[in-house]
Structures are given as structure tokens and as C-alpha cells.
Coordinates of C-alpha atoms in Angstrom, one line a residue:
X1 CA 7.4 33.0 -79.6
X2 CA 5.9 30.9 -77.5
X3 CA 6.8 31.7 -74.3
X4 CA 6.1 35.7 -75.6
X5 CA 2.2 33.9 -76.3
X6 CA 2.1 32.6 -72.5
X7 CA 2.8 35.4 -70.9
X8 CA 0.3 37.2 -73.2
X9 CA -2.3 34.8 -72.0
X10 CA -1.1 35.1 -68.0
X11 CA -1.2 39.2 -68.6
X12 CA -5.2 38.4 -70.0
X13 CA -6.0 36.1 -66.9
X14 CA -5.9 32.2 -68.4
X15 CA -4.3 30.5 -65.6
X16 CA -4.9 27.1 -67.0
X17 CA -2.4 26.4 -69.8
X18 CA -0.1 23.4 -70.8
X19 CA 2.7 24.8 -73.6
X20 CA 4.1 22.1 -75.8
X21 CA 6.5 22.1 -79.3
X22 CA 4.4 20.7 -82.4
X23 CA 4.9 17.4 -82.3
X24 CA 3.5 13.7 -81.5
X25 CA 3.4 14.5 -77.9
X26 CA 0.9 17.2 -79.2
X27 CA -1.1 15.2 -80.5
X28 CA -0.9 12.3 -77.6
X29 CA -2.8 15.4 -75.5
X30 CA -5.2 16.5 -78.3
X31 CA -6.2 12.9 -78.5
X32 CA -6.1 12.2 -74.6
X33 CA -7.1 15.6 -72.8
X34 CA -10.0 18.2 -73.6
X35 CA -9.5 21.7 -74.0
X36 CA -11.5 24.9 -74.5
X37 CA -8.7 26.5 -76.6
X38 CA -6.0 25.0 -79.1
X39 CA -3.7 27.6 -80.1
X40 CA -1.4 26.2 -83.0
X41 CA 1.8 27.8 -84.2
X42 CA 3.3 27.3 -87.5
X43 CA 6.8 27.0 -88.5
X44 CA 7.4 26.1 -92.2
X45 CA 11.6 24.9 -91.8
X46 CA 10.0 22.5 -88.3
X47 CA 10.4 18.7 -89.5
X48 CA 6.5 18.3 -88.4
X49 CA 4.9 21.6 -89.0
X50 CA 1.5 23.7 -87.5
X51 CA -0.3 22.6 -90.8
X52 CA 0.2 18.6 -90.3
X53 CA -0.5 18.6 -87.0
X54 CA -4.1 20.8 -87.9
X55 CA -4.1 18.5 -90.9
X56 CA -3.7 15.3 -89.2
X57 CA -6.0 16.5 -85.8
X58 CA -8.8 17.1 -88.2
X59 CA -8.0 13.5 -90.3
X60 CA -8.1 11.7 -86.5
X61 CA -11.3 13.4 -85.1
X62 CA -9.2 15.3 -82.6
X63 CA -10.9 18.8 -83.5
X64 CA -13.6 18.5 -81.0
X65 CA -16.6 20.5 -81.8
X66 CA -16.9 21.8 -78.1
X67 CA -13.1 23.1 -78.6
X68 CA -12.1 26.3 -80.5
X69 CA -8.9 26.3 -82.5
X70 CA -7.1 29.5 -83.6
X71 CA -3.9 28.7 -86.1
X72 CA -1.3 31.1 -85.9
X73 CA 1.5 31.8 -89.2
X74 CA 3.6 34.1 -89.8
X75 CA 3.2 32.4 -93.7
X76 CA 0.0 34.9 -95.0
X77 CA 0.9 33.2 -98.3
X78 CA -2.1 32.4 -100.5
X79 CA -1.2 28.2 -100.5
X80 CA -0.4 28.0 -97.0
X81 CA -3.8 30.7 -95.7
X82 CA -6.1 28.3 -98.0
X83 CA -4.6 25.1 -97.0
X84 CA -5.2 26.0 -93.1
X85 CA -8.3 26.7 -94.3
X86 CA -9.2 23.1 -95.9
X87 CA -8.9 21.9 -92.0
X88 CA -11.2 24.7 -91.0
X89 CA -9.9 26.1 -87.3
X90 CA -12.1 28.8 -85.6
X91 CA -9.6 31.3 -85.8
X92 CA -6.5 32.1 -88.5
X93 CA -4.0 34.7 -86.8
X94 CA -1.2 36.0 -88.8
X95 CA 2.1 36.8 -86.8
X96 CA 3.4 39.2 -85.6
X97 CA 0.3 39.8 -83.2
X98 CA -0.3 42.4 -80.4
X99 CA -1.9 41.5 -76.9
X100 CA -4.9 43.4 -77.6
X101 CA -5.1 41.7 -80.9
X102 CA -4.8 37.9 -79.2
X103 CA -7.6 39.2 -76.6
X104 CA -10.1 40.1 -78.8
X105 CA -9.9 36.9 -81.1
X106 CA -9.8 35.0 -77.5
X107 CA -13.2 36.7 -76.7
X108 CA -15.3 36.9 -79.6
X109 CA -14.2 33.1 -79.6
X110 CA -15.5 32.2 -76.0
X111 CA -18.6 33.7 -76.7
X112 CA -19.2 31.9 -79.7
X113 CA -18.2 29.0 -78.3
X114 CA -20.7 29.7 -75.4
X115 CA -23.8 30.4 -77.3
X116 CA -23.5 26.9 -79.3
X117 CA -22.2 25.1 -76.5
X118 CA -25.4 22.8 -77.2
X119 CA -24.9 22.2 -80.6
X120 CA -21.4 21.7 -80.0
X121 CA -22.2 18.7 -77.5
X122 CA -24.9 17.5 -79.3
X123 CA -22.0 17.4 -82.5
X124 CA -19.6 15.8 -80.1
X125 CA -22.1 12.9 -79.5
X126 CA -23.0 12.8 -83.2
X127 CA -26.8 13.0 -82.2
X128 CA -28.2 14.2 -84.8
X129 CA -31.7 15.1 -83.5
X130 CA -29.9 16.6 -80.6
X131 CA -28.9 18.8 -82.7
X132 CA -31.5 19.8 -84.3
X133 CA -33.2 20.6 -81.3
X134 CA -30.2 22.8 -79.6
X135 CA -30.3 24.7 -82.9
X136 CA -34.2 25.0 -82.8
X137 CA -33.4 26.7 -79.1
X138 CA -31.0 29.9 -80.6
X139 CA -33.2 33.0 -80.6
X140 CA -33.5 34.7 -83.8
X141 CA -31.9 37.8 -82.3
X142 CA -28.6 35.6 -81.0
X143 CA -25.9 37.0 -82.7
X144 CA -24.9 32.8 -83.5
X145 CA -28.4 32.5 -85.2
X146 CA -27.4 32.6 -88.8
X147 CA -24.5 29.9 -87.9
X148 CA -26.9 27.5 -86.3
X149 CA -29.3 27.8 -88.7
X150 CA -26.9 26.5 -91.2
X151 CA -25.6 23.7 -89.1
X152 CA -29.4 23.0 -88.8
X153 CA -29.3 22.8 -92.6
X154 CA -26.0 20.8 -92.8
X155 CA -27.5 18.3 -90.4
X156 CA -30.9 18.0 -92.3
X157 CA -28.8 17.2 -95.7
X158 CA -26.8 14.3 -93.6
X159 CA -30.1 12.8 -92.3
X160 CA -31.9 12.7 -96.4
X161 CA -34.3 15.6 -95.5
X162 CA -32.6 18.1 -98.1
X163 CA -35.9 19.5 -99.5
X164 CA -36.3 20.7 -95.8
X165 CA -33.4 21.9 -95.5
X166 CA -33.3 23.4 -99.3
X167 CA -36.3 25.7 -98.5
X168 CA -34.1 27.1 -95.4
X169 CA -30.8 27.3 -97.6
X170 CA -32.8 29.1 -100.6
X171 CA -34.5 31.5 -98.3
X172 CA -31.4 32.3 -96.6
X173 CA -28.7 32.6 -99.8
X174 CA -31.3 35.0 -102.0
X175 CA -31.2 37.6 -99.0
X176 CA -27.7 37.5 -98.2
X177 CA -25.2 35.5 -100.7
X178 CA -22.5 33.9 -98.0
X179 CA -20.2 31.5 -99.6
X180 CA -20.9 28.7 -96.6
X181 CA -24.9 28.8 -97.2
X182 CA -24.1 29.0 -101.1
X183 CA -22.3 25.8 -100.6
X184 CA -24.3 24.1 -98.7
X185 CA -27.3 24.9 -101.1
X186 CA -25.8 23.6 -104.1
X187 CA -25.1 20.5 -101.8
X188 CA -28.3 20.1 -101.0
X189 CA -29.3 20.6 -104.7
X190 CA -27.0 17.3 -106.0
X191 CA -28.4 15.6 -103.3
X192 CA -31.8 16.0 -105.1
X193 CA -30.3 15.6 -108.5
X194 CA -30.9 19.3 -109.3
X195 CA -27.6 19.3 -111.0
X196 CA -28.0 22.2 -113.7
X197 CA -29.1 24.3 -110.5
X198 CA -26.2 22.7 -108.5
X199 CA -23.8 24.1 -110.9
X200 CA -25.5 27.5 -111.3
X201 CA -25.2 28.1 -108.1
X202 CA -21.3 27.0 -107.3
X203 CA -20.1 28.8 -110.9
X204 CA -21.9 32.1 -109.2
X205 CA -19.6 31.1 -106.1
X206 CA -16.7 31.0 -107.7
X207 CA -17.4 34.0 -109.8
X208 CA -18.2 35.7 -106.3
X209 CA -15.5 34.1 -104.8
X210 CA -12.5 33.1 -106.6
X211 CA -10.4 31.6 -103.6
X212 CA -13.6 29.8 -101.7
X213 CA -11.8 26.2 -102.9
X214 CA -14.5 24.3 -101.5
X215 CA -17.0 25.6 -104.1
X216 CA -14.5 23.9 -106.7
X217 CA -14.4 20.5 -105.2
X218 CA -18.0 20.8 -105.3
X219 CA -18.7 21.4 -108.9
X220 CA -16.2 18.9 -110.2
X221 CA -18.0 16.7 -108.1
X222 CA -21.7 18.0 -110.4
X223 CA -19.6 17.9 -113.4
X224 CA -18.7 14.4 -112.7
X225 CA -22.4 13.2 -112.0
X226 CA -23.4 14.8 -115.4
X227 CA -20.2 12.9 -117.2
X228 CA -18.4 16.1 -118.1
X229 CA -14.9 14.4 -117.2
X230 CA -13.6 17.2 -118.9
X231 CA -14.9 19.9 -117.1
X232 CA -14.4 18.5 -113.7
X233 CA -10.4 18.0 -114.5
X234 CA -10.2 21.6 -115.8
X235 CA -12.1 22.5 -112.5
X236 CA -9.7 20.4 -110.1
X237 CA -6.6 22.0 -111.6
X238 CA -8.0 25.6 -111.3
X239 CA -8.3 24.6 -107.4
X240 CA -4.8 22.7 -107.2
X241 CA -3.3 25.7 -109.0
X242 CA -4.0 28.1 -106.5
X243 CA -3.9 25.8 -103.1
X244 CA -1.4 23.2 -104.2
X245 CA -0.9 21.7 -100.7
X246 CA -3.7 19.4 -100.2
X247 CA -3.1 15.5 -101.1
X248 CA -6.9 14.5 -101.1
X249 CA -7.6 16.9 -103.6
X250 CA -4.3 16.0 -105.9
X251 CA -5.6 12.6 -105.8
X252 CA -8.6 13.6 -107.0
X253 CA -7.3 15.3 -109.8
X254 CA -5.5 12.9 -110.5
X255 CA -8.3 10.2 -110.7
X256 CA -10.9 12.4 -112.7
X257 CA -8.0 13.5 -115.0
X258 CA -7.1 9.9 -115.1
X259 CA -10.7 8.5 -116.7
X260 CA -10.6 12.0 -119.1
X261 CA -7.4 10.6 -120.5
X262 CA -5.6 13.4 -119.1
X263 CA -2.8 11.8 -118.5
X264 CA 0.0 14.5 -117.9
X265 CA -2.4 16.3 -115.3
X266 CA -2.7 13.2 -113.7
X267 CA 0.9 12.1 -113.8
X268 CA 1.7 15.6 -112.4
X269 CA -1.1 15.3 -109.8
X270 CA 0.1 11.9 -108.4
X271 CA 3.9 13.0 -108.3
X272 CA 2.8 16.1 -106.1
X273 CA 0.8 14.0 -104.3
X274 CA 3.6 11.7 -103.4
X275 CA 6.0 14.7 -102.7
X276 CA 3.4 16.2 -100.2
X277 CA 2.3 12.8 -98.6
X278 CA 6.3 12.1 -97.3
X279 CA 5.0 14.1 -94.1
X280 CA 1.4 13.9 -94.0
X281 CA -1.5 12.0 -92.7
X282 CA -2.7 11.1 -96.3
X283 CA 1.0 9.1 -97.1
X284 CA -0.2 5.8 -98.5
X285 CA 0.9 3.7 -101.5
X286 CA -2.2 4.6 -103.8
X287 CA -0.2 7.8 -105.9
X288 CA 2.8 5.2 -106.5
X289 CA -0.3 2.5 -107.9
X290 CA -2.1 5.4 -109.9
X291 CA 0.9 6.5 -111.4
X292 CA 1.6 3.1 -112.4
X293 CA -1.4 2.4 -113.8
X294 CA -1.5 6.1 -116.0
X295 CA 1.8 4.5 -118.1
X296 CA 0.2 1.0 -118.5
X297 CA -2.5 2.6 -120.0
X298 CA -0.6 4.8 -122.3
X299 CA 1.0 1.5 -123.6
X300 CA -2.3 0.7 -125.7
X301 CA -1.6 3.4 -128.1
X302 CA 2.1 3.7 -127.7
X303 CA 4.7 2.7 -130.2
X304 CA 7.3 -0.2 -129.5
X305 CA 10.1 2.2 -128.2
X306 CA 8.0 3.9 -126.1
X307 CA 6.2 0.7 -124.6
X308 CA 10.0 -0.1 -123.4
X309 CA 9.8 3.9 -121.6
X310 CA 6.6 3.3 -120.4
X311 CA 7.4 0.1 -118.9
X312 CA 10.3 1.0 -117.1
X313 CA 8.5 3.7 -115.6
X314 CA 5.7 1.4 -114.0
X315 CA 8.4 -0.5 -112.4
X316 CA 10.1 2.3 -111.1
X317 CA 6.8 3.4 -109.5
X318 CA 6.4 0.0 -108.3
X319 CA 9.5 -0.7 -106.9
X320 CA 9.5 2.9 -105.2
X321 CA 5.8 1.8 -103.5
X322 CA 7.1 -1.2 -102.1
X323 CA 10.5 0.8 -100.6
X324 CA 8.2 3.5 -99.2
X325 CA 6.2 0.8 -97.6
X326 CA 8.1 -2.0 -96.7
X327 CA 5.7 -3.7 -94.2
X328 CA 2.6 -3.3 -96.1
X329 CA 2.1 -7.0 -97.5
X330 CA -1.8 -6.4 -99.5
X331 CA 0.9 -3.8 -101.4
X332 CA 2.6 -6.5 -102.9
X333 CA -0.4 -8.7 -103.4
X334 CA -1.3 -5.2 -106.2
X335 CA 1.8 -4.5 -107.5
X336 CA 1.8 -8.2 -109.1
X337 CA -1.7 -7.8 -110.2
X338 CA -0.4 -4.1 -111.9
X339 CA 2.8 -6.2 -113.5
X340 CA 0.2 -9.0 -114.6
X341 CA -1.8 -6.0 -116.3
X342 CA 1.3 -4.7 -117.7
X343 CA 2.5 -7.7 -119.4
X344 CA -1.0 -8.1 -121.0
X345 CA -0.7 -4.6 -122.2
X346 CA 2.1 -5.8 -123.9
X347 CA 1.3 -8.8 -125.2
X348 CA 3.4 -11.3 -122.6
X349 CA 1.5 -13.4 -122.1
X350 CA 4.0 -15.5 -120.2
X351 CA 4.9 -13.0 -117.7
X352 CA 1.1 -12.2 -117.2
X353 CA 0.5 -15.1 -116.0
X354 CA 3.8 -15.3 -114.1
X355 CA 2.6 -11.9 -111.8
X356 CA -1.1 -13.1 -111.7
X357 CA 0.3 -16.5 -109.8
X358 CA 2.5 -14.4 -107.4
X359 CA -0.6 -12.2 -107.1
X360 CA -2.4 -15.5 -105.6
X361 CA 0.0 -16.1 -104.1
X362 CA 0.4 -13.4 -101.8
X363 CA -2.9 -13.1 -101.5
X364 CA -3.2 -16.3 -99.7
X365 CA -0.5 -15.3 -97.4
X366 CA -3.0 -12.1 -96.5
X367 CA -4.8 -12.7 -93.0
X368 CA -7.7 -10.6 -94.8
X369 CA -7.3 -11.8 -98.6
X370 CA -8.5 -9.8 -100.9
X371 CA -11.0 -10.1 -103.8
X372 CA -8.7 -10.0 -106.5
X373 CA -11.1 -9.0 -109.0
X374 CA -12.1 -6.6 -107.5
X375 CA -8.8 -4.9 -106.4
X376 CA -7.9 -5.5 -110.4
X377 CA -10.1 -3.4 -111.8
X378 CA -9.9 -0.5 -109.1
X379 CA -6.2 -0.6 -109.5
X380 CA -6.9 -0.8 -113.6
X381 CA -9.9 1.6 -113.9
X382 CA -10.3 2.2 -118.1
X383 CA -11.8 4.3 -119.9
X384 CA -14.7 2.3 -120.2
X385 CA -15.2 0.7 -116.9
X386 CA -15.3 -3.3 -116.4
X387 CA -17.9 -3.7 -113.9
X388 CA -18.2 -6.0 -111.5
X389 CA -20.2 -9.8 -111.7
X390 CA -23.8 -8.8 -111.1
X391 CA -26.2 -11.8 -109.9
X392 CA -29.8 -11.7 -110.5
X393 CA -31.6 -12.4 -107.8
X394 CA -34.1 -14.6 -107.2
X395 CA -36.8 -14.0 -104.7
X396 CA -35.4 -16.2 -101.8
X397 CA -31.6 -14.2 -102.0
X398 CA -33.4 -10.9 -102.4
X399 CA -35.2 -11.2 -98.9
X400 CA -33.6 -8.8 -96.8
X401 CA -31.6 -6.9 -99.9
X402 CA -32.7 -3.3 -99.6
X403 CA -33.7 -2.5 -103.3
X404 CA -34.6 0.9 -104.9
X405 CA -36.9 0.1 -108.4
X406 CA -37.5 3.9 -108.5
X407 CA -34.2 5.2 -108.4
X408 CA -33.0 2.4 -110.2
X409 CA -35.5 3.7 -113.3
X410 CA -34.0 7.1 -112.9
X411 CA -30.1 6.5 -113.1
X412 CA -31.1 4.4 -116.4
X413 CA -32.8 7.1 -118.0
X414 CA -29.8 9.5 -117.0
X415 CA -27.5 7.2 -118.8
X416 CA -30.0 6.8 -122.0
X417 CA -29.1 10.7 -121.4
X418 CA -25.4 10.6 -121.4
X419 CA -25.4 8.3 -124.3
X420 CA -27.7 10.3 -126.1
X421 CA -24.8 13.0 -125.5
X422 CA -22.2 10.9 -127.1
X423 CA -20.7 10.1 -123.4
X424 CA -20.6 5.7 -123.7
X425 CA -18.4 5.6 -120.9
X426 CA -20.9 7.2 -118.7
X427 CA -24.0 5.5 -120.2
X428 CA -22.3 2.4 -118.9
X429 CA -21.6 3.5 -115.8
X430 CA -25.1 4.4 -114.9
X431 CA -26.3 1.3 -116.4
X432 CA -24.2 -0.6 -114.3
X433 CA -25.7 1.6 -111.1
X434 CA -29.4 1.1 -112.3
X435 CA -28.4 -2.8 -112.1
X436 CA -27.3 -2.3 -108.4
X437 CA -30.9 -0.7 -106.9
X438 CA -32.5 -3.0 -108.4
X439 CA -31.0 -6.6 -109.7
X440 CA -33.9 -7.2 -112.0
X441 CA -33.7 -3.7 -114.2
X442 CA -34.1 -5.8 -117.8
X443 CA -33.9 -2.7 -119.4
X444 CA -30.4 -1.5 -117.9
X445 CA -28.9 -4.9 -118.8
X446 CA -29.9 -5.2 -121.9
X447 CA -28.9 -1.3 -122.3
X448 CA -25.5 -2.7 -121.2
X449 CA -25.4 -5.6 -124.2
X450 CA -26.2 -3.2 -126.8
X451 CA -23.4 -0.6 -125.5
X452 CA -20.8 -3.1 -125.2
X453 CA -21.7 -4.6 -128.5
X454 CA -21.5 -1.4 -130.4
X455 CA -18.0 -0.9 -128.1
X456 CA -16.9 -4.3 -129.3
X457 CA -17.5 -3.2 -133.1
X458 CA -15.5 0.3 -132.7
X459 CA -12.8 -0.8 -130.6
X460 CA -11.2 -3.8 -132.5
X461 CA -8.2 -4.2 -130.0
X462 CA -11.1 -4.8 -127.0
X463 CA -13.2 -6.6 -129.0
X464 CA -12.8 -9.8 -127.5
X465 CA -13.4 -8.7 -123.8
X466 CA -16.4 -6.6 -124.9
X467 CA -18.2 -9.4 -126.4
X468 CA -17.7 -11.2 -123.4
X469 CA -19.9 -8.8 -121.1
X470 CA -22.3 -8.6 -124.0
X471 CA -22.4 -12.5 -123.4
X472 CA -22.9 -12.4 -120.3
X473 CA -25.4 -9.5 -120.0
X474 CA -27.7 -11.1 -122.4
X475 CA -27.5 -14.6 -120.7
X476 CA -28.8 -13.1 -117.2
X477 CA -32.0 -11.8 -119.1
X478 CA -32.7 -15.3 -120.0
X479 CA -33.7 -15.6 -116.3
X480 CA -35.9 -12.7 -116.1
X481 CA -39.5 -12.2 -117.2
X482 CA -39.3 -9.9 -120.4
X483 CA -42.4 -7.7 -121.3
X484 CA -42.7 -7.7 -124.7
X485 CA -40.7 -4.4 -125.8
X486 CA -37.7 -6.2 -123.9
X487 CA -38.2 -9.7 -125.6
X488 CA -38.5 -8.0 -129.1
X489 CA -34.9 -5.8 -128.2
X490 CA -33.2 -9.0 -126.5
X491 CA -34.2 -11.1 -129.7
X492 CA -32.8 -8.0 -131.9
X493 CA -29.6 -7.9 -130.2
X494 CA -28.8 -11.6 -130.1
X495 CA -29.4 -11.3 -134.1
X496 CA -26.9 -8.7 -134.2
X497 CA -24.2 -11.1 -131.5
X498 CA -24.2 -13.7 -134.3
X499 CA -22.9 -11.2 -136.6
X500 CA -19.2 -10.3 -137.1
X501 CA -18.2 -7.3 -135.1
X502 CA -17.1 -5.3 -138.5
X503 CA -19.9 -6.4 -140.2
X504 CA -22.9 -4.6 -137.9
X505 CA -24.0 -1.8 -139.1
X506 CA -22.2 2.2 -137.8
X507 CA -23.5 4.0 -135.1
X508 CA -26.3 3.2 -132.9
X509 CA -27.6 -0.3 -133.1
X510 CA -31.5 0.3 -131.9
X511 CA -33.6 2.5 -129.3
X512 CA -32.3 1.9 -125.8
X513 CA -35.0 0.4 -123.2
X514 CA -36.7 3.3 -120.8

């Protein structure tokens, strides 16, 4: 088939042509050499296949802008068509192909690629005002006008100017409904917060059209913003159901499914994602940790036989990790700190303590250590997040810190919104983000003390760890300079700390602070 293509090319006048197998002497040239045209053949039974290398050539950076790719398969199937489509080549050719056929792609191709050859550069370079400026030179009667004009937008949206480029986006999708500007406007709506519109728009795209996957990814991505956990799984698995090949989006799955306590979709998403990842630029040890960490947490409401189950199953997942990647040393370094959360899942104390030890360790050992803390509670992520130590700074450590009062404000009054909705684990989340623009939000922290109290009185088994944060949330407000709403709620909440837990009273335990 190949040869058959190079003599089609000679017949149509390319003289200049190097043929190579798929392969990693492929991509040595794709990452050394430049070329005006890739053409890619597939062959599913190949030990590397036409979609990795694509896959892997987009993952590296090798799919120059200036260079046009056209993916040939004689797979039309619907997983392999969309998957090609996730690394987004110029050109998707189904075999068998005639001559004529290959010429016609090849010209409507060079054109293209003529007519944007300034963007293209300017894309190359990653300069962005360069490219607004080669887009700004395609005349409106260009037959590449409506494609620059949304690379214009796409460009504006990566610089912050999405009202700018909104007003283009909105202009352009009311007159003619394409799937890309659709997308890109429903982009540039989350970037503005506008998520109700945001989701309007991408639920019309997916009505529209069913198979455009990348509408998908987008509204899980709203749905998750507006804490609808739920929602976003449901949306994920729609899009893994019909273009099962991609790992980034399994793994994504199988995170959101994860914090929705979806735990069979997620167990399912991880497994696939480790299946897929044997030959694939995205093979990494995460799944094998994720999967792990989906048992441990079904051991808090698990019986006594099944804790047994569950925690033979995090070993095997551990012990596979650490076979699949045998060199990686930071791997071992988290599969003690998974053991250590294990055993405290399970009461152990003993052999906590144990992995937690051999956690340090290895750490030590590390010529990058890492923050164990930190790697502890992305490894462990509940349903109810543990966020991070947050410092209050003084004026001296804040010099230099960029800070964001404003925005701060707003992501505490969208999480008086979630809880307000009956969403906790969201209300803290964006309590904890309100905390990050701006280290001196008194009303996010002590938003934070009354949540975790309230969690502390309806979740007995956490109590202990939930009081803690409420601790410490109210002690960094004894630093801070409280108006007299905020004094008033402090002073009510440190009245309610000195109660037992089960005493205070059900449901809401005062007005949160605006």
C-alpha cells in the first residue's frame, strides 16, 4: 500500500518524498525534519499503529502548524474515525482510495495551507499578536476567512480577551451554527463564568451533533464548575461510550466519577485506561494509583469480609504499578503513602505507621523529594476534600504575591451558592479557592469553620479530623482584622466548637459571611 501511494504521488508530480514503516524512526524524522505533507497509514494488527504515532506526534508537539497531515484507515469504524479525530489531522482518508481522489485532497490541502501560511508561522512561533495580525490580513472574500477568524477568536480566549472575542463567536454561531465556533463560544462563555449559557450552548451541540466529542468534554467540564458531579460523570461516559479509545478522557472519567462516588464507572474507567495506555503515549502509573485509591475508599463503608477483598485488590493494583514501572522510584515513594492510607482505613494503626516511615524514607532517597502532604491528599482525594495548609499573610510576605480580592469575593459567593444547593463538598472547595486569591478572605475562612463543623457533627467516623480544620480555620482569623459581622459569626462559632459534636443543633448552624 505504500509503495501503490508513492507512485500515486510520482504519477501527480511530488518529486520530494521520503517513505518510511510506522514506527520510532518515524517519529525521529517528524521530530527532526520539516515537511509540507505527513501522510499517515493505519494498520490496526501493526505492534505500533497509525493512531499512536498521530496520537503521540500531537502529545510531542511534532504536528507543526505550517505542516498538513492527512491520516489514511481502512478502519471507518466509529471508535477508531473519532479517536483520529481527538488528534485533529487536516485530512481523514478512508482506504481504498483512487488517484484522483488522493489529488484532490492533496490540492484543496496546499491551498489551504497557502492562504494561512502566516498564521501558521505566526502558530509555529507561538506569537500570539503575530497572529492576530496575519488573521487581521485574510480578506473577507478568502475562501480561509471564516477559519482564521476563529483562530482569531481561539487566540483572543488564550490571551484573557474573551469578551472580544465573544462578540465575534456570537455574531458568527447565530448566522451559521458550525460545531468548531459553537465550541469555541461556549469556551469563551466559562471563561467569563457565563456557565448556564456555557451549557445551553454545548447541550444544543450535542443535540445538533451527537458524535462532536469535544462538545462533551466541554460540558462536563461546566457541569463540574457548577458542582453537578453527577452530571459531568453521566456526560463523560456518554463520550467514552461511543469513542472508547482515548486514555485522557478515561482518566477523566474516572476522576469525576471518582469524587461522585461512582465507583464502578470509575473502576471500569481506570482498567480501560490501563489496557489502552500498554502502547500509548499517556502509559503512566496514575490508573494503577486511582484504582487503588477507589477500593481504599470503599473500605469506610464496607463490612469486615469485604475490607479483606478490598484490600487485596489495592495491593494487587499496587504491586502491578510498581512491575509496569520498575524504574520509577517517586512510584514507590506513593504506593507506601496509599498502603499507609489503607491501613488507617482499616484501623492498623501499626502498619500505618509502618508505610508512612518507608514513605520517608524513600522520599529522602528522591533527588527531587516530594511534598508528602501534598502527594497524600492528591493520591487520596475524598469526598470532601482536605485542603492544603493556607498561611495568612502578612504584609511583608505578601509583597510580590499577585492577589485577586475581586475574584476572590466571587468564588465565595458561588460556594454560599452550592451550599445553598445542598452541594458541601463544593461549598468547600470554592471556599478553599476564595482563600487562595486572596489570603485575607475572613469571610471564606470562617465559611470553612462553620462547614467543617456542621461536617464534623454529621459524619461521626471523620469527626475528629473535621474538628481539626475547624481548629485551625478559626485560629488564622485571630490574626486578621474582623469587621464586626465577622467578629459577631467567629464569636458564634467558637460557642458552638465548645459544644459536643452531637449535641449542636441539625442543619445549618448560622448565615454564611458574603
Amino acid at each position: 500500500m505504500r509503495s501503490a501511494i508513492y507512485y500515486m504521488l510520482r504519477d501527480l508530480g511530488v518529486t520530494k518524498l521520503v517513505t518510511l514503516s510506522v514506527g520510532q524512526r518515524a517519529m525521529t524524522h517528524l521530530a527532526e525534519d520539516e515537511f509540507d505533507i505527513v501522510l499517515l497509514g493505519h494498520n490496526g494488527r501493526e505492534s505500533t499503529t497509525g493512531i499512536q504515532l498521530l496520537e503521540e506526534a500531537r502529545y510531542r508537539g511534532y504536528m507543526r502548524p505550517t505542516t498538513g497531515w492527512i491520516f489514511m484507515t481502512s478502519d471507518a469504524s466509529q471508535e477508531v474515525i473519532l479517536h483520529v479525530i481527538d488528534s485533529r489531522p487536516d485530512e481523514l482518508l478512508t482506504k481504498p482510495f483512487s488517484r484522483e481522489e488522493l489529488r484532490r485532497r492533496l490540492v484543496h490541502l496546499i491551498r489551504r495551507k497557502r492562504l494561512l501560511r502566516g498564521i501558521d508561522e505566526a502558530l509555529e512561533r507561538d506569537d500570539q499578536d503575530a497572529v492576530l495580525t496575519a488573521c487581521d490580513r485574510i480578506d473577507r472574500d478568502s475562501p480561509v476567512y471564516d477559519e482564521a477568524q476563529l483562530i482569531r477568536a481561539r487566540t483572543l480566549i488564550k490571551m484573557g480577551h474573551s469578551r472580544e472575542a465573544l462578540q465575534m463567536l456570537e455574531r458568527k454561531y447565530w448566522e451559521t451554527p458550525d460545531k468548531e465556533v459553537g465550541a469555541s463560544l461556549a469556551e469563551a462563555l466559562m471563561t467569563l463564568e457565563r456557565h448556564e449559557e456555557a451549557d445551553a450552548t454545548l447541550q444544543q451541540l450535542i443535540e445538533t451533533y451527537p458524535l462532536f466529542i469535544q462538545a462533551y468534554d466541554l460540558l462536563a467540564r461546566v457541569q463540574e464548575t457548577q458542582g453537578d458531579l453527577v452530571q459531568a460523570t453521566g456526560t463523560l461516559h456518554e463520550a467514552t461510550q461511543k469513542s472508547p479509545l482515548g486514555v485522557p478522557r478515561q482518566m477523566e472519567l474516572g476522576r469525576v466519577a471518582t469524587q461522585s462516588s461512582e465507583y464502578d464507572i470509575a473502576k471500569s474507567a481506570f482498567k480501560r485506561s490501563i489496557t489502552l495506555g500498554k502502547h500509548s503515549c499517556y502509559r503512566s502509573p496514575d490508573p494503577f494509583l486511582r484504582l487503588a485509591n477507589i477500593s481504599r475508599l470503599q473500605m469506610k463503608t464496607a463490612d469486615k469480609e469485604s475490607v479483606v477483598e478490598l484490600h487485596n485488590e489495592i495491593e494487587s493494583a499496587l504491586k502491578d504499578a510498581e512491575a509496569s514501572f520498575p524504574g520509577d522510584s517517586a512510584l514507590k515513594v506513593k504506593t507506601a503513602l496509599l498502603r499507609n492510607q489503607m491501613y488507617q482505613a482499616m484501623d492498623d494503626e501499626e502498619s500505618a505507621l509502618k508505610a508512612m516511615k518507608e514513605a520517608e524514607a524513600r522520599n529522602m532517597a528522591l533527588e527531587q523529594p516530594l511534598n508528602l502532604q501534598q502527594e497524600s491528599h492528591q493520591l487520596g482525594y475524598d469526598s470532601i476534600p482536605v485542603l492544603q495548609p493556607i498561611k495568612v499573610a502578612n504584609v511583608k510576605e505578601s509583597q510580590g504575591k499577585q492577589r485577586d480580592p475581586e475574584m476572590s469575593a466571587k468564588i465565595n459567593r458561588l460556594g454560599i451558592k452550592h451550599y445553598v444547593s445542598g452541594k458541601r463538598s463544593q461549598a468547600i472547595r470554592y471556599f478553599g479557592m476564595a482563600t487562595e486569591y486572596d489570603p485575607s478572605n475572613v469571610s471564606a475562612f470562617l465559611n470553612l469553620a462553620q462547614l467543617f463543623l456542621e461536617s464534623s457533627r454529621d459524619e461521626p467516623e471523620k469527626r475528629d479530623e473535621r474538628l481539626r480544620m475547624v481548629d485551625r480555620y478559626l485560629k488564622l482569623t485571630e490574626r486578621m482584622q474582623l469587621p464586626a459581622d465577622a467578629e459577631k459569626r467567629r464569636a458564634q462559632l467558637e460557642f458552638y466548637r465548645e459544644e459536643p459534636a452531637d449535641a449542636l443543633p441539625a442543619g445549618s448552624l448560622g448565615v454564611l459571611l458574603y
